Amino acid sequence: MHPSSRVADISLSLTLALDARAKALAAEGRDIVNMSVGEPDFDAPAVVQEAACKAVRGGKVRYTPAAGTASLRKAIAEHVSKTRGVSFSADEITVAHSCKHALSGAMLSLCEPGDEVLMLLPAWVSYVEIARIAGAVPVGAPPRADCGPNFAAIEKCITPRTRGVLLNSPNNPTGYVWTRAEIEELGRIAERHDLWILSDEIYRRLIYEGEKDTSPVSISPALRARTVIVDGASKSYAMTGYRIGFVAAPRDIASGVERLHSHLTGCPNAVSQDAYEAGLRSEPVEIAKMVEEFGQRRKFLLAELGDMGLRTPWPRGAFYAFPDVSPWLDERGSGGFCEDLLEQQGLALVPGSAFGVDTHVRLSYALSLDKIKIATQRLRKFLAQNAKSPASAKR
Ligand code: GLU
């Protein structure tokens, strides 16, 4: 018996694998600082926790409709309409088991075998694999030097087989937030080449310096009609383990995802649906506090990285920093860098190779300032001990 060709060469998510490795090393007694996984270290808001307990105690633990409860779909439709400034109805919302699940449902609903899908590098580790699972061909478009969108490179990657583009703003792993002008430019490209846009907006609440996130659906009715939003509770409500997300899309795509999920998973977790709805309806105070705390950590971390001589695209959203470590790399690239760093200093990062950019590494600052301080001391020591050449290390 052999695994099918469909799964044979699918890799295990590197972010999750590294997180598991860091936790296993810590369980063995090693002193590890884990900056690998992107997971808020805060509790879910009180109102969310209470709603989850109430659902369990009240017996609201049965199957729900495959697309989610009517009241949650309505709450999400209202939330998306308000935050994106465009009206969505409940039947354009399909609730999913997570943002990842929403994304895979959307990709399966959008792609024919052999369709090319543009990945705007650096791109989160699971996009490529999810596209491949859907039978599509991921095509990476390299970024500008500051990790923002490189429209010339995007145009160059488009062929007659290109069907769609994956947008992620704020971006994982860089924290880059697309400007409205950039989204408009992507929209013009999408219209010119008749592409759909799959817009992963999971980090949209985690945004700093008064920045504003823009969704393609907010630009024009024409772009709304070719955009599928995926979003969820994990990052902005600190609800990672609850596993709850959604698709907001034109009806035929939302219903495609519903029909697909009705066979694959039945329905999203009933308890998490109630918990998410409580969060959506009350705008919990904890969220603003969490964002403020992330903002402080970000400032500290970026100052430290700069002081170490690392060039880092300035992250205006999400909770990642993505410095260029090329002067410290050998032939093993960013993967070797991260292995040595974990071995020598007990600091777990994610290699940029996981995101299609092998010259960088990703640090998640979704952990306490005290831990970030220890992490930066370790990184500083590692860089000093492993400089490939003094001249390049000073850059
Ligand atoms: N999205 C987070 C990350 O990039 C969580 C792990 C994952 O699903 O990749 O670290």
Coordinates of C-alpha atoms in Angstrom, one line a residue, residues 44-312:
A44 CA -9.4 34.7 23.8
P45 CA -11.6 37.6 25.0
A46 CA -13.7 36.9 28.1
V47 CA -16.9 37.2 26.1
V48 CA -15.7 34.5 23.7
Q49 CA -14.7 32.1 26.5
E50 CA -18.1 32.6 28.2
A51 CA -20.0 31.9 25.0
A52 CA -18.0 28.7 24.4
C53 CA -18.7 27.4 27.9
K54 CA -22.4 28.4 27.5
A55 CA -22.7 26.5 24.3
V56 CA -21.2 23.4 25.8
R57 CA -23.4 23.6 28.9
G58 CA -26.4 24.5 26.9
G59 CA -26.1 21.4 24.7
K60 CA -25.3 23.5 21.6
V61 CA -23.0 20.8 20.4
R62 CA -24.9 19.2 17.6
Y63 CA -24.4 19.5 13.9
T64 CA -25.1 22.9 12.4
P65 CA -25.9 23.6 8.7
A66 CA -22.8 23.0 6.6
A67 CA -22.3 26.7 5.8
G68 CA -22.6 27.6 9.5
T69 CA -25.5 28.7 11.8
A70 CA -27.8 31.3 10.3
S71 CA -27.0 33.8 13.0
L72 CA -23.2 33.5 12.6
R73 CA -23.5 33.9 8.8
K74 CA -25.6 37.0 9.4
A75 CA -23.1 38.4 12.0
I76 CA -20.2 37.8 9.6
A77 CA -22.1 39.4 6.7
E78 CA -22.7 42.4 8.9
H79 CA -19.1 42.5 10.0
V80 CA -17.7 42.2 6.5
S81 CA -20.1 44.8 5.2
K82 CA -19.1 47.2 7.9
T83 CA -15.4 46.7 7.8
R84 CA -15.0 46.6 4.0
G85 CA -17.7 49.2 3.3
V86 CA -19.5 46.9 0.8
S87 CA -22.7 45.1 1.4
F88 CA -22.5 41.3 1.8
S89 CA -25.5 39.0 2.5
A90 CA -25.5 35.9 4.7
D91 CA -25.8 33.6 1.7
E92 CA -22.4 35.0 0.4
I93 CA -20.8 33.7 3.6
T94 CA -19.7 30.1 4.3
V95 CA -18.3 29.5 7.7
A96 CA -15.3 27.1 7.8
H97 CA -13.3 25.1 10.3
S98 CA -10.4 27.7 10.1
C99 CA -9.1 30.3 7.7
K100 CA -6.9 27.6 6.3
H101 CA -9.9 25.5 5.7
A102 CA -11.7 28.4 4.1
L103 CA -8.7 28.9 1.9
S104 CA -8.5 25.4 0.7
G105 CA -12.3 25.2 0.1
A106 CA -12.0 28.4 -2.0
M107 CA -9.0 27.2 -3.9
L108 CA -10.8 23.9 -4.7
S109 CA -13.8 25.8 -5.8
L110 CA -11.9 28.2 -8.1
C111 CA -9.2 26.0 -9.8
E112 CA -9.3 23.6 -12.7
P113 CA -6.4 21.1 -12.9
G114 CA -3.4 22.9 -14.5
D115 CA -4.6 26.4 -13.8
E116 CA -1.7 28.7 -12.8
V117 CA -2.1 30.7 -9.6
L118 CA 0.2 33.6 -8.8
M119 CA 1.9 33.5 -5.4
L120 CA 3.3 36.9 -4.5
L121 CA 6.5 36.1 -2.7
P122 CA 7.3 35.9 0.0
A123 CA 4.1 33.8 0.4
W124 CA 2.9 31.9 3.5
V125 CA 4.0 28.3 3.5
S126 CA 0.6 26.7 3.0
Y127 CA -0.5 28.6 -0.1
V128 CA 1.7 26.7 -2.5
E129 CA 0.7 23.3 -1.1
I130 CA -3.0 24.1 -1.0
A131 CA -2.9 25.2 -4.7
R132 CA -1.1 21.9 -5.5
I133 CA -3.7 19.9 -3.6
A134 CA -6.3 21.7 -5.8
G135 CA -4.5 20.5 -8.9
A136 CA -3.3 24.0 -9.7
V137 CA 0.3 25.2 -10.5
P138 CA 1.6 27.8 -8.1
V139 CA 3.8 30.4 -9.8
G140 CA 6.0 32.6 -7.6
A141 CA 6.3 36.3 -8.4
P142 CA 9.4 37.8 -6.7
P143 CA 8.9 41.0 -4.6
R144 CA 10.5 44.4 -4.5
A145 CA 13.6 44.9 -2.3
D146 CA 11.3 46.1 0.5
C147 CA 9.2 43.0 0.1
G148 CA 6.3 45.0 -1.4
P149 CA 4.6 44.0 -4.6
N150 CA 6.7 44.1 -7.8
F151 CA 4.1 44.7 -10.5
A152 CA 6.6 44.3 -13.4
A153 CA 7.5 40.8 -12.0
I154 CA 3.8 39.9 -11.5
E155 CA 3.0 40.9 -15.2
K156 CA 5.9 38.8 -16.4
C157 CA 4.6 35.7 -14.6
I158 CA 1.2 35.9 -16.3
T159 CA 0.6 33.3 -19.0
P160 CA -2.6 32.3 -20.9
R161 CA -3.0 29.6 -18.2
T162 CA -3.0 32.1 -15.2
R163 CA -6.4 32.1 -13.6
G164 CA -5.9 33.8 -10.2
V165 CA -3.7 35.5 -7.7
L166 CA -3.3 35.1 -4.0
L167 CA -3.2 38.4 -2.0
N168 CA -2.2 38.5 1.6
S169 CA -2.2 41.9 3.3
P170 CA -1.0 42.4 6.0
N171 CA 1.5 39.9 4.8
N172 CA 2.8 36.8 6.5
P173 CA 5.9 36.7 6.8
T174 CA 6.8 40.4 6.2
G175 CA 4.0 42.3 7.9
Y176 CA 3.8 44.4 4.7
V177 CA 0.5 46.2 4.3
W178 CA -0.6 47.0 0.7
T179 CA -1.6 50.6 0.0
R180 CA -4.9 51.3 -1.6
A181 CA -3.0 52.4 -4.8
E182 CA -1.2 49.0 -4.9
I183 CA -4.5 47.1 -4.5
E184 CA -6.0 49.2 -7.3
E185 CA -3.0 48.3 -9.5
L186 CA -3.4 44.6 -8.7
G187 CA -7.1 45.0 -9.5
R188 CA -6.3 46.5 -13.0
I189 CA -4.0 43.6 -13.7
A190 CA -6.7 41.1 -12.6
E191 CA -9.2 42.8 -14.8
R192 CA -6.9 43.0 -17.8
H193 CA -6.0 39.3 -17.6
D194 CA -9.4 38.1 -16.2
L195 CA -8.0 36.7 -12.9
W196 CA -9.8 36.1 -9.7
I197 CA -8.2 37.4 -6.4
L198 CA -8.1 35.2 -3.4
S199 CA -7.6 37.7 -0.6
D200 CA -6.4 36.3 2.7
E201 CA -7.3 39.0 5.2
I202 CA -6.7 37.1 8.5
Y203 CA -4.3 39.8 9.8
R204 CA -6.4 42.8 9.0
R205 CA -7.1 43.7 12.6
L206 CA -3.4 43.6 13.5
I207 CA -2.3 46.8 12.0
Y208 CA -0.1 49.6 13.5
E209 CA 0.7 53.3 13.1
G210 CA -2.9 54.2 12.2
E211 CA -2.5 52.3 8.9
K212 CA -5.6 51.3 7.0
D213 CA -6.1 47.9 5.4
T214 CA -7.8 47.8 2.0
S215 CA -9.7 44.9 0.6
P216 CA -10.1 44.5 -3.2
V217 CA -13.8 44.3 -2.6
S218 CA -13.8 47.9 -1.4
I219 CA -12.3 49.3 -4.6
S220 CA -15.1 48.7 -7.1
P221 CA -18.1 46.4 -7.8
A222 CA -16.1 44.9 -10.6
L223 CA -13.3 43.9 -8.2
R224 CA -15.8 42.7 -5.6
A225 CA -17.2 40.3 -8.3
R226 CA -13.8 38.7 -8.9
T227 CA -12.6 38.6 -5.2
V228 CA -12.9 35.9 -2.6
I229 CA -12.2 37.0 1.0
V230 CA -10.9 34.5 3.5
D231 CA -10.7 35.6 7.2
G232 CA -11.3 34.1 10.6
A233 CA -10.9 34.3 14.4
S234 CA -7.5 32.9 15.0
K235 CA -5.2 35.9 14.9
S236 CA -7.4 38.9 15.8
Y237 CA -9.4 37.2 18.5
A238 CA -6.6 35.0 19.8
M239 CA -8.7 31.9 19.0
T240 CA -6.2 29.7 17.2
G241 CA -7.3 26.4 18.7
Y242 CA -11.0 27.1 18.3
R243 CA -10.5 26.7 14.5
I244 CA -13.0 28.9 12.9
G245 CA -12.9 31.0 9.7
F246 CA -15.0 32.0 6.8
V247 CA -15.2 32.6 3.0
A248 CA -17.0 35.8 1.8
A249 CA -17.6 35.5 -1.9
P250 CA -20.1 35.7 -4.7
R251 CA -22.9 33.2 -4.1
D252 CA -21.8 30.5 -6.5
I253 CA -18.3 30.3 -4.9
A254 CA -19.6 30.5 -1.4
S255 CA -22.1 27.7 -2.2
G256 CA -19.3 25.6 -3.8
V257 CA -17.3 25.8 -0.6
E258 CA -20.5 24.9 1.4
R259 CA -21.2 21.8 -0.8
L260 CA -17.6 20.7 -0.6
H261 CA -17.4 21.1 3.1
S262 CA -20.7 19.3 3.6
H263 CA -18.9 16.2 2.4
L264 CA -15.5 16.7 3.8
T265 CA -16.2 18.0 7.3
G266 CA -20.0 18.2 7.7
C267 CA -20.0 21.6 9.5
P268 CA -17.7 23.8 11.4
N269 CA -17.3 23.2 15.2
A270 CA -20.6 24.3 16.8
V271 CA -19.0 25.6 20.0
S272 CA -16.5 27.7 18.2
Q273 CA -19.3 29.2 16.0
D274 CA -21.1 30.5 19.1
A275 CA -17.8 31.7 20.6
Y276 CA -16.9 33.6 17.4
E277 CA -20.3 35.1 17.0
A278 CA -20.0 36.5 20.6
G279 CA -16.7 38.1 19.7
L280 CA -18.0 39.6 16.4
R281 CA -21.1 41.1 18.0
S282 CA -19.4 42.7 21.0
E283 CA -16.0 44.1 19.7
P284 CA -14.2 42.9 22.9
V285 CA -11.9 45.5 24.6
E286 CA -9.1 42.9 24.8
I287 CA -8.5 43.2 21.1
A288 CA -7.3 46.8 21.2
K289 CA -5.1 46.0 24.1
M290 CA -3.6 43.0 22.3
V291 CA -2.8 45.1 19.2
E292 CA -1.2 47.8 21.4
E293 CA 1.0 45.2 23.0
F294 CA 2.0 43.7 19.7
G295 CA 2.9 47.3 18.5
Q296 CA 5.3 47.8 21.5
R297 CA 6.9 44.4 20.9
R298 CA 7.3 45.2 17.2
K299 CA 9.1 48.5 18.0
F300 CA 11.5 46.8 20.4
L301 CA 12.3 43.9 18.1
L302 CA 12.8 46.1 15.0
A303 CA 15.1 48.4 16.8
E304 CA 17.2 45.4 18.0
L305 CA 17.3 43.8 14.6
G306 CA 18.5 47.2 13.1
D307 CA 21.1 47.5 15.8
M308 CA 22.4 44.0 14.8
G309 CA 22.9 45.2 11.3
L310 CA 20.0 43.2 9.9
R311 CA 18.0 44.8 7.0
T312 CA 14.3 44.2 7.8

